[in-house]
Amino acid sequence: MEKFFNPESVAILGVSRNPQKGGNFVLQNLMKLGFSGEIFPVNPNANKILNFKCYPKVEDIKKKIDLAIIVLPPELLLPAVKDCAKSDVKRIIIATYNFANTRDAINISKIIREKNIRIMGPNSIGVVNAENNLGTAITRIRKLKKGNIAFFGQTGMTITAFLNWMTDQNFGLSKGAAIGNKFDVDEIDLLEYLRMDEKTEVIGMYLEDVKDGKKFLKIAKHTTKKKPVVAIKSGRTEEGKKAALSHTASLAGEDIIFEGVFKQSGIIRVNEFDELFDLLKGFSYFKKLKGNKIAVVSVTGAGAVLSVDEISSQKLKMAKLSNSTYQKIKKLYPVWEKNIRNPLDIWTAVEKNGMDVAYGEIVEKVMEDKGTDAVLVIFIPVPSLSFNISKVFSQIKNKFPDKFLVACVMGGNKKSSEEYFNSLEELKIPVYLTVKSAIRVISKIYSWGKNVC
Amino acid sequence: MILSEYQSKKFLSSFGIPTTKEILIKNEEELFKAGEKIGYPLVLKVSSDKIIHKTEQGLVRLNVRREELSKVYKEILKNSPPEIEGVLVQEQIKGEREIFIGMKRDKIFGVCVLLGLGGIFTEVIKDISVRCAPLIKKDTFRMMEEIKGSEIFENIRGKKKVNKKIFSEIIIRVGEVGTRCPEIKEIDMNPLIIKDDGYPVVCDAIIIKE
């Protein structure tokens, strides 16, 4: 997989002069993103495209080509692959949606096996690599932000969705891939590669099916021991219930088996993209959650109560704070306040001391308490109340780098919640919009940590 | 091709999986001696490799006492088709906790073992957990925790919690049977009853071969 992501030289087969056509987009992407390697467009009908010298065949380039990207109609695929094979190209991305016919596919299969060539696709928009600004897609890609999350899927749409989502977030990606029809390269290759990739700390994937189940299970197990893997698997509709002889036959539908496989391999399965992104974000900020005792600090009583239900349903525990912690916190509340217990409703403390002191002091004492493993802080943006949120929380983050701090920003209008969101995320505190999603993330990070030991 | 309950359980017990004590008899002469050996009350079942849903057809009788042994024997024979393997004189297991364990050969993942709540609830509730062979101990313990009815393995209503070590071993062995015998397509063990003392016993099983 290395040369797919880190080629020093790339040939593009099927670049036309027409800026609306796919092959041309690949060239534009490579240029605009600032790809650091050499680029060779291949088109027998042009001398120069976008200021790059154009070659009639790969054979004519006479330089080592690490990666070829083919954007040609299906009937031209076989000759294109032959051209690459003759020129000693070992890695090919085929963006074309399919082979012309089975015979071509078989012939291509023979060629790549003989010559040790790997093909990604067909129907693949290829890869992105934030390290070397590589983007091989036939659709426009925005600027790549460097980070530690890798994502791959079968369709180009999922990668596009991922890249779009990333632009709103405060962290970046390491590598991405759309593996298309999995004629050759498949999810197992990607998992094996990303497992060893130093730039990747979290792996997300969208899966539709698996070809070699036993190998998948083996490699997946191996990968999840090192890095968290979060997956969405599209379910298959169950076949109509056939008259089954045994319980086993009628119960063991395909998705139940996949469910078991994910659990067995340590892959975290989610059912929706928002859950996927929530988790990738959480893991990207904080992986090593050792325990399941949660403390909640909330400006809204409702948030506090909701968190209790969620914590229990996600099989986490409410932290039991020490007496000395409670003594310190009590000082911030009005004398008559009786309800000072985890989950902490701090509204009356805010009334007494203002947002900065109430949040700052209480969250600090709670983070200090040995009985807490993670702290959930719930906010409701109230523009009329002054709150120096960045200053307060950067102090807390600096003081307690090893304790998981998660935020939930509930309600408020777009502008005010955005301010809270950005201030906290800049400090690498993951922000979620519901108590449920925040706690779900804590729970799944905890489970992963437990399984890895 | 299907193995009868008697054949299926003999096969499984050869792998060390605990099954009910039972004697297959071919005629009424053997009945009384078998009854004395097994002990009362006992279970009488028609055994055949062609009948799958025995209970619905009046081919299973529980709580059979010595006084009615012959009478019940004649009754179930009347309900049964002419070609049968024989009648099973089976020990009656006391226990309300019923579990289902199955094995299936999946096209993509190979031998898979299923665990779930048993008895008549298996197909109604469909609360099951799956793992692929070869299973390790950790897999089996997770399976027990995962099913929604996981409390069934613990102390409930004064019954001793299941011997998890033995139960885990059974689940692993079922996977091994599937792996070592490629001619077996499916295995259904339902119910395994967890006795009041925590020990599990397979009370009914069916093996389907290619």
PDB file of N, CA and C in Angstrom, chain B residues 67-105:
ATOM      1  N   GLU B  67     -45.657 -46.031  37.531  1.00  0.00           N
ATOM      2  CA  GLU B  67     -46.970 -46.668  37.374  1.00  0.00           C
ATOM      3  C   GLU B  67     -47.512 -46.539  35.960  1.00  0.00           C
ATOM      4  N   GLU B  68     -47.160 -45.451  35.297  1.00  0.00           N
ATOM      5  CA  GLU B  68     -47.771 -45.212  33.986  1.00  0.00           C
ATOM      6  C   GLU B  68     -46.818 -45.469  32.823  1.00  0.00           C
ATOM      7  N   LEU B  69     -45.665 -46.035  33.128  1.00  0.00           N
ATOM      8  CA  LEU B  69     -44.623 -46.192  32.115  1.00  0.00           C
ATOM      9  C   LEU B  69     -45.132 -46.890  30.858  1.00  0.00           C
ATOM     10  N   SER B  70     -45.763 -48.028  31.070  1.00  0.00           N
ATOM     11  CA  SER B  70     -46.215 -48.813  29.917  1.00  0.00           C
ATOM     12  C   SER B  70     -47.317 -48.092  29.156  1.00  0.00           C
ATOM     13  N   LYS B  71     -48.213 -47.466  29.919  1.00  0.00           N
ATOM     14  CA  LYS B  71     -49.341 -46.771  29.293  1.00  0.00           C
ATOM     15  C   LYS B  71     -48.834 -45.646  28.395  1.00  0.00           C
ATOM     16  N   VAL B  72     -47.917 -44.816  28.921  1.00  0.00           N
ATOM     17  CA  VAL B  72     -47.407 -43.682  28.144  1.00  0.00           C
ATOM     18  C   VAL B  72     -46.633 -44.169  26.924  1.00  0.00           C
ATOM     19  N   TYR B  73     -45.872 -45.232  27.135  1.00  0.00           N
ATOM     20  CA  TYR B  73     -45.100 -45.811  26.022  1.00  0.00           C
ATOM     21  C   TYR B  73     -46.029 -46.155  24.864  1.00  0.00           C
ATOM     22  N   LYS B  74     -47.128 -46.834  25.194  1.00  0.00           N
ATOM     23  CA  LYS B  74     -48.066 -47.219  24.139  1.00  0.00           C
ATOM     24  C   LYS B  74     -48.683 -45.991  23.482  1.00  0.00           C
ATOM     25  N   GLU B  75     -48.943 -44.945  24.303  1.00  0.00           N
ATOM     26  CA  GLU B  75     -49.583 -43.748  23.750  1.00  0.00           C
ATOM     27  C   GLU B  75     -48.688 -43.053  22.730  1.00  0.00           C
ATOM     28  N   ILE B  76     -47.405 -42.881  23.072  1.00  0.00           N
ATOM     29  CA  ILE B  76     -46.574 -42.161  22.103  1.00  0.00           C
ATOM     30  C   ILE B  76     -46.323 -43.002  20.849  1.00  0.00           C
ATOM     31  N   LEU B  77     -46.296 -44.317  21.015  1.00  0.00           N
ATOM     32  CA  LEU B  77     -46.117 -45.155  19.829  1.00  0.00           C
ATOM     33  C   LEU B  77     -47.303 -45.031  18.893  1.00  0.00           C
ATOM     34  N   LYS B  78     -48.480 -44.863  19.500  1.00  0.00           N
ATOM     35  CA  LYS B  78     -49.684 -44.721  18.679  1.00  0.00           C
ATOM     36  C   LYS B  78     -49.597 -43.455  17.822  1.00  0.00           C
ATOM     37  N   ASN B  79     -48.975 -42.405  18.376  1.00  0.00           N
ATOM     38  CA  ASN B  79     -48.866 -41.135  17.650  1.00  0.00           C
ATOM     39  C   ASN B  79     -47.763 -41.131  16.605  1.00  0.00           C
ATOM     40  N   SER B  80     -46.884 -42.119  16.685  1.00  0.00           N
ATOM     41  CA  SER B  80     -45.679 -42.011  15.850  1.00  0.00           C
ATOM     42  C   SER B  80     -45.828 -42.787  14.544  1.00  0.00           C
ATOM     43  N   PRO B  81     -45.083 -42.371  13.522  1.00  0.00           N
ATOM     44  CA  PRO B  81     -45.076 -43.110  12.256  1.00  0.00           C
ATOM     45  C   PRO B  81     -44.455 -44.496  12.467  1.00  0.00           C
ATOM     46  N   PRO B  82     -44.675 -45.417  11.530  1.00  0.00           N
ATOM     47  CA  PRO B  82     -44.219 -46.798  11.729  1.00  0.00           C
ATOM     48  C   PRO B  82     -42.695 -46.940  11.763  1.00  0.00           C
ATOM     49  N   GLU B  83     -41.987 -46.145  10.923  1.00  0.00           N
ATOM     50  CA  GLU B  83     -40.537 -46.354  10.853  1.00  0.00           C
ATOM     51  C   GLU B  83     -39.806 -45.428  11.807  1.00  0.00           C
ATOM     52  N   ILE B  84     -39.440 -45.934  12.965  1.00  0.00           N
ATOM     53  CA  ILE B  84     -38.682 -45.099  13.892  1.00  0.00           C
ATOM     54  C   ILE B  84     -37.467 -45.865  14.380  1.00  0.00           C
ATOM     55  N   GLU B  85     -36.557 -45.147  14.959  1.00  0.00           N
ATOM     56  CA  GLU B  85     -35.322 -45.753  15.455  1.00  0.00           C
ATOM     57  C   GLU B  85     -35.596 -46.505  16.755  1.00  0.00           C
ATOM     58  N   GLY B  86     -36.559 -45.972  17.504  1.00  0.00           N
ATOM     59  CA  GLY B  86     -36.860 -46.581  18.791  1.00  0.00           C
ATOM     60  C   GLY B  86     -37.452 -45.536  19.712  1.00  0.00           C
ATOM     61  N   VAL B  87     -37.516 -45.849  21.002  1.00  0.00           N
ATOM     62  CA  VAL B  87     -38.018 -44.899  21.991  1.00  0.00           C
ATOM     63  C   VAL B  87     -36.901 -44.599  22.982  1.00  0.00           C
ATOM     64  N   LEU B  88     -36.756 -43.316  23.270  1.00  0.00           N
ATOM     65  CA  LEU B  88     -35.717 -42.893  24.204  1.00  0.00           C
ATOM     66  C   LEU B  88     -36.279 -42.864  25.617  1.00  0.00           C
ATOM     67  N   VAL B  89     -35.627 -43.563  26.520  1.00  0.00           N
ATOM     68  CA  VAL B  89     -35.963 -43.470  27.928  1.00  0.00           C
ATOM     69  C   VAL B  89     -34.905 -42.560  28.534  1.00  0.00           C
ATOM     70  N   GLN B  90     -35.309 -41.359  28.875  1.00  0.00           N
ATOM     71  CA  GLN B  90     -34.336 -40.294  29.147  1.00  0.00           C
ATOM     72  C   GLN B  90     -34.484 -39.741  30.556  1.00  0.00           C
ATOM     73  N   GLU B  91     -33.365 -39.407  31.192  1.00  0.00           N
ATOM     74  CA  GLU B  91     -33.442 -38.802  32.526  1.00  0.00           C
ATOM     75  C   GLU B  91     -34.103 -37.434  32.399  1.00  0.00           C
ATOM     76  N   GLN B  92     -34.899 -37.093  33.392  1.00  0.00           N
ATOM     77  CA  GLN B  92     -35.566 -35.799  33.363  1.00  0.00           C
ATOM     78  C   GLN B  92     -34.719 -34.814  34.154  1.00  0.00           C
ATOM     79  N   ILE B  93     -34.351 -33.726  33.507  1.00  0.00           N
ATOM     80  CA  ILE B  93     -33.490 -32.735  34.144  1.00  0.00           C
ATOM     81  C   ILE B  93     -34.355 -31.673  34.804  1.00  0.00           C
ATOM     82  N   LYS B  94     -34.034 -31.426  36.073  1.00  0.00           N
ATOM     83  CA  LYS B  94     -34.779 -30.395  36.788  1.00  0.00           C
ATOM     84  C   LYS B  94     -34.046 -29.081  36.583  1.00  0.00           C
ATOM     85  N   GLY B  95     -34.780 -28.110  36.039  1.00  0.00           N
ATOM     86  CA  GLY B  95     -34.129 -26.813  35.846  1.00  0.00           C
ATOM     87  C   GLY B  95     -34.969 -25.972  34.912  1.00  0.00           C
ATOM     88  N   GLU B  96     -35.088 -24.691  35.236  1.00  0.00           N
ATOM     89  CA  GLU B  96     -35.941 -23.836  34.419  1.00  0.00           C
ATOM     90  C   GLU B  96     -35.163 -22.998  33.432  1.00  0.00           C
ATOM     91  N   ARG B  97     -33.825 -23.004  33.557  1.00  0.00           N
ATOM     92  CA  ARG B  97     -33.045 -22.115  32.708  1.00  0.00           C
ATOM     93  C   ARG B  97     -32.629 -22.855  31.440  1.00  0.00           C
ATOM     94  N   GLU B  98     -33.203 -22.445  30.337  1.00  0.00           N
ATOM     95  CA  GLU B  98     -32.945 -23.134  29.072  1.00  0.00           C
ATOM     96  C   GLU B  98     -32.120 -22.256  28.150  1.00  0.00           C
ATOM     97  N   ILE B  99     -31.090 -22.859  27.577  1.00  0.00           N
ATOM     98  CA  ILE B  99     -30.169 -22.124  26.703  1.00  0.00           C
ATOM     99  C   ILE B  99     -30.118 -22.816  25.344  1.00  0.00           C
ATOM    100  N   PHE B 100     -29.813 -22.019  24.335  1.00  0.00           N
ATOM    101  CA  PHE B 100     -29.637 -22.573  22.994  1.00  0.00           C
ATOM    102  C   PHE B 100     -28.187 -22.354  22.553  1.00  0.00           C
ATOM    103  N   ILE B 101     -27.566 -23.397  22.046  1.00  0.00           N
ATOM    104  CA  ILE B 101     -26.236 -23.250  21.425  1.00  0.00           C
ATOM    105  C   ILE B 101     -26.298 -23.900  20.056  1.00  0.00           C
ATOM    106  N   GLY B 102     -25.847 -23.178  19.056  1.00  0.00           N
ATOM    107  CA  GLY B 102     -25.896 -23.735  17.707  1.00  0.00           C
ATOM    108  C   GLY B 102     -24.578 -23.560  16.987  1.00  0.00           C
ATOM    109  N   MET B 103     -24.410 -24.304  15.902  1.00  0.00           N
ATOM    110  CA  MET B 103     -23.226 -24.151  15.060  1.00  0.00           C
ATOM    111  C   MET B 103     -23.710 -24.053  13.630  1.00  0.00           C
ATOM    112  N   LYS B 104     -23.103 -23.119  12.908  1.00  0.00           N
ATOM    113  CA  LYS B 104     -23.470 -22.983  11.510  1.00  0.00           C
ATOM    114  C   LYS B 104     -22.219 -22.744  10.682  1.00  0.00           C
ATOM    115  N   ARG B 105     -22.244 -23.202   9.458  1.00  0.00           N
ATOM    116  CA  ARG B 105     -21.109 -22.995   8.567  1.00  0.00           C
ATOM    117  C   ARG B 105     -21.451 -21.823   7.659  1.00  0.00           C
TER     118      ARG B 105
END
